[in-house]
Amino acid sequence: RASAAAVSPPPRVYSEREVAAAMGRVAPRAILDALAAGFTRYSQGRVSVPPIQTLGQPPLGRFSGDSKGDGQACIKSAYEEGGEVFVAKVASGGGGNNSGLVLVFSQRTFAPLAVLLDGGLLTELRTAAAGALAASLFAPAEPHHIAVIGCGVQARYQLGMLAAVTPCRAVRLWS
């Protein structure tokens, strides 16, 4: 008997450029709504999110090219009961470099459907969206200033997503 993966077409591979273009076509509000719905389903026990597997950190030694000691790779996975797909994400970085990819599989056939070579972009977006969602629920309705500590890539994503949940445009930066 042939496996589902053997009879399925190969997964579609999306480059970082294609992932970035797709991200740019989705409105921040739609991202926030989808994330909020996901958190709700998780809280209802309908989403399985196993513990994160972390590589390159104690108790084992550093990665061989990690001279600064900040390198690591995190493997995360999840699926929603009754959903169509399950995903596994690898986010890695260190020494100022970030990378990553997302693997998407069918819950029905278990075949790989897509490989998103996102370079960590989806992690940046999801982290910023979670921050903006928290701000929409817990921050003052009309803050006078937004403080950003650290002005790296995540700061830009955070400010972009915050623009969808607050009218405040006065930003204080520290890095």
PDB file of C-alpha atoms in Angstrom:
ATOM      1  CA  ARG A   1       0.000   0.000   0.000  1.00  0.00           C
ATOM      2  CA  ALA A   2       1.479   3.375  -1.023  1.00  0.00           C
ATOM      3  CA  SER A   3       1.821   6.060   1.620  1.00  0.00           C
ATOM      4  CA  ALA A   4      -0.140   9.273   1.294  1.00  0.00           C
ATOM      5  CA  ALA A   5       3.125  11.167   0.893  1.00  0.00           C
ATOM      6  CA  ALA A   6       4.116   8.915  -2.032  1.00  0.00           C
ATOM      7  CA  VAL A   7       0.959   9.700  -4.016  1.00  0.00           C
ATOM      8  CA  SER A   8       0.671  13.347  -3.039  1.00  0.00           C
ATOM      9  CA  PRO A   9       2.269  16.105  -5.070  1.00  0.00           C
ATOM     10  CA  PRO A  10       5.450  17.579  -3.595  1.00  0.00           C
ATOM     11  CA  PRO A  11       4.941  20.433  -1.160  1.00  0.00           C
ATOM     12  CA  ARG A  12       4.876  23.972  -2.535  1.00  0.00           C
ATOM     13  CA  VAL A  13       8.018  25.825  -1.480  1.00  0.00           C
ATOM     14  CA  TYR A  14       7.614  29.550  -0.781  1.00  0.00           C
ATOM     15  CA  SER A  15      10.690  31.783  -0.710  1.00  0.00           C
ATOM     16  CA  GLU A  16      11.267  34.473   1.888  1.00  0.00           C
ATOM     17  CA  ARG A  17      10.339  37.064  -0.741  1.00  0.00           C
ATOM     18  CA  GLU A  18       7.020  35.290  -1.443  1.00  0.00           C
ATOM     19  CA  VAL A  19       6.263  35.015   2.276  1.00  0.00           C
ATOM     20  CA  ALA A  20       7.049  38.726   2.789  1.00  0.00           C
ATOM     21  CA  ALA A  21       4.807  39.681  -0.145  1.00  0.00           C
ATOM     22  CA  ALA A  22       1.940  37.594   1.237  1.00  0.00           C
ATOM     23  CA  MET A  23       2.407  39.129   4.687  1.00  0.00           C
ATOM     24  CA  GLY A  24       2.159  42.593   3.144  1.00  0.00           C
ATOM     25  CA  ARG A  25      -1.196  41.745   1.584  1.00  0.00           C
ATOM     26  CA  VAL A  26      -2.873  40.876   4.896  1.00  0.00           C
ATOM     27  CA  ALA A  27      -4.306  43.760   6.916  1.00  0.00           C
ATOM     28  CA  PRO A  28      -2.958  44.035  10.489  1.00  0.00           C
ATOM     29  CA  ARG A  29      -6.511  43.865  11.854  1.00  0.00           C
ATOM     30  CA  ALA A  30      -7.056  40.521  10.109  1.00  0.00           C
ATOM     31  CA  ILE A  31      -3.829  39.203  11.635  1.00  0.00           C
ATOM     32  CA  LEU A  32      -4.892  40.376  15.106  1.00  0.00           C
ATOM     33  CA  ASP A  33      -8.359  38.842  14.724  1.00  0.00           C
ATOM     34  CA  ALA A  34      -6.895  35.505  13.609  1.00  0.00           C
ATOM     35  CA  LEU A  35      -4.403  35.489  16.478  1.00  0.00           C
ATOM     36  CA  ALA A  36      -7.127  36.323  19.015  1.00  0.00           C
ATOM     37  CA  ALA A  37      -9.280  33.493  17.645  1.00  0.00           C
ATOM     38  CA  GLY A  38      -6.304  31.134  17.901  1.00  0.00           C
ATOM     39  CA  PHE A  39      -5.640  32.113  21.508  1.00  0.00           C
ATOM     40  CA  THR A  40      -9.329  31.562  22.284  1.00  0.00           C
ATOM     41  CA  ARG A  41      -9.299  28.081  20.744  1.00  0.00           C
ATOM     42  CA  TYR A  42      -6.089  27.288  22.633  1.00  0.00           C
ATOM     43  CA  SER A  43      -7.736  28.391  25.900  1.00  0.00           C
ATOM     44  CA  GLN A  44     -10.689  26.127  25.089  1.00  0.00           C
ATOM     45  CA  GLY A  45      -8.327  23.161  24.783  1.00  0.00           C
ATOM     46  CA  ARG A  46      -8.881  22.785  21.047  1.00  0.00           C
ATOM     47  CA  VAL A  47      -5.272  23.485  20.008  1.00  0.00           C
ATOM     48  CA  SER A  48      -2.326  21.249  20.817  1.00  0.00           C
ATOM     49  CA  VAL A  49       0.974  23.081  21.332  1.00  0.00           C
ATOM     50  CA  PRO A  50       3.664  20.695  22.620  1.00  0.00           C
ATOM     51  CA  PRO A  51       6.599  22.048  24.642  1.00  0.00           C
ATOM     52  CA  ILE A  52       9.262  23.897  22.660  1.00  0.00           C
ATOM     53  CA  GLN A  53      12.324  21.880  21.761  1.00  0.00           C
ATOM     54  CA  THR A  54      15.430  24.071  22.129  1.00  0.00           C
ATOM     55  CA  LEU A  55      18.807  23.215  20.634  1.00  0.00           C
ATOM     56  CA  GLY A  56      22.179  24.882  21.168  1.00  0.00           C
ATOM     57  CA  GLN A  57      21.632  25.691  24.838  1.00  0.00           C
ATOM     58  CA  PRO A  58      22.536  23.961  28.125  1.00  0.00           C
ATOM     59  CA  PRO A  59      22.760  21.226  29.204  1.00  0.00           C
ATOM     60  CA  LEU A  60      24.655  20.588  25.967  1.00  0.00           C
ATOM     61  CA  GLY A  61      27.280  22.908  24.586  1.00  0.00           C
ATOM     62  CA  ARG A  62      26.929  25.665  22.062  1.00  0.00           C
ATOM     63  CA  PHE A  63      26.535  25.188  18.340  1.00  0.00           C
ATOM     64  CA  SER A  64      29.937  24.820  16.676  1.00  0.00           C
ATOM     65  CA  GLY A  65      29.797  28.257  15.008  1.00  0.00           C
ATOM     66  CA  ASP A  66      28.361  30.074  18.027  1.00  0.00           C
ATOM     67  CA  SER A  67      31.292  32.118  19.320  1.00  0.00           C
ATOM     68  CA  LYS A  68      29.043  34.611  21.174  1.00  0.00           C
ATOM     69  CA  GLY A  69      27.052  31.982  23.061  1.00  0.00           C
ATOM     70  CA  ASP A  70      23.667  33.332  21.995  1.00  0.00           C
ATOM     71  CA  GLY A  71      22.840  30.861  19.240  1.00  0.00           C
ATOM     72  CA  GLN A  72      19.876  28.550  19.452  1.00  0.00           C
ATOM     73  CA  ALA A  73      17.213  26.841  17.415  1.00  0.00           C
ATOM     74  CA  CYS A  74      13.676  26.386  18.666  1.00  0.00           C
ATOM     75  CA  ILE A  75      11.318  23.816  17.192  1.00  0.00           C
ATOM     76  CA  LYS A  76       7.635  24.456  17.749  1.00  0.00           C
ATOM     77  CA  SER A  77       4.584  22.628  16.482  1.00  0.00           C
ATOM     78  CA  ALA A  78       0.823  22.858  16.758  1.00  0.00           C
ATOM     79  CA  TYR A  79      -2.495  21.752  15.358  1.00  0.00           C
ATOM     80  CA  GLU A  80      -6.139  22.493  15.959  1.00  0.00           C
ATOM     81  CA  GLU A  81      -8.477  19.598  16.618  1.00  0.00           C
ATOM     82  CA  GLY A  82     -10.636  19.165  13.531  1.00  0.00           C
ATOM     83  CA  GLY A  83      -8.427  21.478  11.482  1.00  0.00           C
ATOM     84  CA  GLU A  84      -7.038  20.845   8.038  1.00  0.00           C
ATOM     85  CA  VAL A  85      -3.312  21.215   8.753  1.00  0.00           C
ATOM     86  CA  PHE A  86      -0.633  20.826  11.376  1.00  0.00           C
ATOM     87  CA  VAL A  87       2.566  22.849  11.408  1.00  0.00           C
ATOM     88  CA  ALA A  88       6.132  22.651  12.633  1.00  0.00           C
ATOM     89  CA  LYS A  89       8.312  25.738  12.825  1.00  0.00           C
ATOM     90  CA  VAL A  90      12.063  25.990  13.240  1.00  0.00           C
ATOM     91  CA  ALA A  91      13.325  29.402  14.339  1.00  0.00           C
ATOM     92  CA  SER A  92      17.064  29.774  14.701  1.00  0.00           C
ATOM     93  CA  GLY A  93      19.467  32.556  15.330  1.00  0.00           C
ATOM     94  CA  GLY A  94      22.510  33.906  17.044  1.00  0.00           C
ATOM     95  CA  GLY A  95      25.219  36.471  16.532  1.00  0.00           C
ATOM     96  CA  GLY A  96      22.721  38.883  14.987  1.00  0.00           C
ATOM     97  CA  ASN A  97      21.495  36.341  12.428  1.00  0.00           C
ATOM     98  CA  ASN A  98      17.958  34.972  12.383  1.00  0.00           C
ATOM     99  CA  SER A  99      16.482  32.292  10.206  1.00  0.00           C
ATOM    100  CA  GLY A 100      13.575  29.929  10.119  1.00  0.00           C
ATOM    101  CA  LEU A 101      11.058  27.948   8.191  1.00  0.00           C
ATOM    102  CA  VAL A 102       7.570  26.568   8.628  1.00  0.00           C
ATOM    103  CA  LEU A 103       6.444  23.138   7.464  1.00  0.00           C
ATOM    104  CA  VAL A 104       2.730  22.667   6.774  1.00  0.00           C
ATOM    105  CA  PHE A 105       1.206  19.169   6.652  1.00  0.00           C
ATOM    106  CA  SER A 106      -2.271  17.830   5.935  1.00  0.00           C
ATOM    107  CA  GLN A 107      -4.146  16.428   8.938  1.00  0.00           C
ATOM    108  CA  ARG A 108      -6.052  14.175   6.528  1.00  0.00           C
ATOM    109  CA  THR A 109      -3.225  12.643   4.474  1.00  0.00           C
ATOM    110  CA  PHE A 110      -0.235  13.569   6.683  1.00  0.00           C
ATOM    111  CA  ALA A 111       1.529  14.688   3.509  1.00  0.00           C
ATOM    112  CA  PRO A 112       3.616  17.859   3.466  1.00  0.00           C
ATOM    113  CA  LEU A 113       1.705  20.671   1.758  1.00  0.00           C
ATOM    114  CA  ALA A 114       4.052  23.639   1.997  1.00  0.00           C
ATOM    115  CA  VAL A 115       7.498  24.761   3.076  1.00  0.00           C
ATOM    116  CA  LEU A 116       7.651  28.431   4.003  1.00  0.00           C
ATOM    117  CA  LEU A 117      11.274  29.589   3.864  1.00  0.00           C
ATOM    118  CA  ASP A 118      10.339  32.702   5.799  1.00  0.00           C
ATOM    119  CA  GLY A 119      13.733  33.468   7.332  1.00  0.00           C
ATOM    120  CA  GLY A 120      12.004  34.195  10.636  1.00  0.00           C
ATOM    121  CA  LEU A 121       9.555  36.772   9.237  1.00  0.00           C
ATOM    122  CA  LEU A 122       6.488  34.901  10.485  1.00  0.00           C
ATOM    123  CA  THR A 123       8.007  34.705  13.965  1.00  0.00           C
ATOM    124  CA  GLU A 124       8.602  38.478  13.922  1.00  0.00           C
ATOM    125  CA  LEU A 125       5.026  39.136  12.792  1.00  0.00           C
ATOM    126  CA  ARG A 126       3.434  36.742  15.273  1.00  0.00           C
ATOM    127  CA  THR A 127       5.445  38.174  18.181  1.00  0.00           C
ATOM    128  CA  ALA A 128       4.464  41.733  17.258  1.00  0.00           C
ATOM    129  CA  ALA A 129       0.838  40.757  16.773  1.00  0.00           C
ATOM    130  CA  ALA A 130       0.741  39.148  20.214  1.00  0.00           C
ATOM    131  CA  GLY A 131       2.169  42.358  21.719  1.00  0.00           C
ATOM    132  CA  ALA A 132      -0.379  44.512  19.920  1.00  0.00           C
ATOM    133  CA  LEU A 133      -3.206  42.199  20.938  1.00  0.00           C
ATOM    134  CA  ALA A 134      -2.102  42.460  24.576  1.00  0.00           C
ATOM    135  CA  ALA A 135      -1.892  46.260  24.248  1.00  0.00           C
ATOM    136  CA  SER A 136      -5.414  46.382  22.790  1.00  0.00           C
ATOM    137  CA  LEU A 137      -6.709  44.507  25.836  1.00  0.00           C
ATOM    138  CA  PHE A 138      -4.625  45.965  28.667  1.00  0.00           C
ATOM    139  CA  ALA A 139      -3.075  49.317  27.684  1.00  0.00           C
ATOM    140  CA  PRO A 140      -4.842  52.647  28.195  1.00  0.00           C
ATOM    141  CA  ALA A 141      -7.315  53.410  25.414  1.00  0.00           C
ATOM    142  CA  GLU A 142      -5.473  56.599  24.441  1.00  0.00           C
ATOM    143  CA  PRO A 143      -1.834  56.486  25.537  1.00  0.00           C
ATOM    144  CA  HIS A 144       0.254  59.649  25.224  1.00  0.00           C
ATOM    145  CA  HIS A 145       3.451  57.819  24.235  1.00  0.00           C
ATOM    146  CA  ILE A 146       4.655  54.404  23.178  1.00  0.00           C
ATOM    147  CA  ALA A 147       8.008  53.348  24.612  1.00  0.00           C
ATOM    148  CA  VAL A 148      10.217  50.995  22.632  1.00  0.00           C
ATOM    149  CA  ILE A 149      13.253  49.538  24.342  1.00  0.00           C
ATOM    150  CA  GLY A 150      15.550  48.099  21.702  1.00  0.00           C
ATOM    151  CA  CYS A 151      15.399  49.296  18.114  1.00  0.00           C
ATOM    152  CA  GLY A 152      16.007  46.099  16.176  1.00  0.00           C
ATOM    153  CA  VAL A 153      13.784  44.314  13.710  1.00  0.00           C
ATOM    154  CA  GLN A 154      11.160  43.470  16.329  1.00  0.00           C
ATOM    155  CA  ALA A 155      10.725  47.155  17.201  1.00  0.00           C
ATOM    156  CA  ARG A 156       9.606  47.907  13.640  1.00  0.00           C
ATOM    157  CA  TYR A 157       7.132  45.027  13.664  1.00  0.00           C
ATOM    158  CA  GLN A 158       5.799  46.018  17.108  1.00  0.00           C
ATOM    159  CA  LEU A 159       5.187  49.603  16.010  1.00  0.00           C
ATOM    160  CA  GLY A 160       3.541  48.461  12.784  1.00  0.00           C
ATOM    161  CA  MET A 161       1.103  46.228  14.630  1.00  0.00           C
ATOM    162  CA  LEU A 162       0.472  48.775  17.400  1.00  0.00           C
ATOM    163  CA  ALA A 163      -0.649  51.252  14.736  1.00  0.00           C
ATOM    164  CA  ALA A 164      -3.675  48.999  14.205  1.00  0.00           C
ATOM    165  CA  VAL A 165      -4.790  49.161  17.847  1.00  0.00           C
ATOM    166  CA  THR A 166      -3.962  52.669  19.073  1.00  0.00           C
ATOM    167  CA  PRO A 167      -4.193  56.179  17.637  1.00  0.00           C
ATOM    168  CA  CYS A 168      -0.969  57.131  19.451  1.00  0.00           C
ATOM    169  CA  ARG A 169       1.928  57.988  17.128  1.00  0.00           C
ATOM    170  CA  ALA A 170       4.284  59.543  19.715  1.00  0.00           C
ATOM    171  CA  VAL A 171       7.114  57.057  20.169  1.00  0.00           C
ATOM    172  CA  ARG A 172      10.070  57.137  22.568  1.00  0.00           C
ATOM    173  CA  LEU A 173      12.970  54.920  21.538  1.00  0.00           C
ATOM    174  CA  TRP A 174      15.886  53.595  23.549  1.00  0.00           C
ATOM    175  CA  SER A 175      18.489  51.166  22.379  1.00  0.00           C
TER     176      SER A 175
END
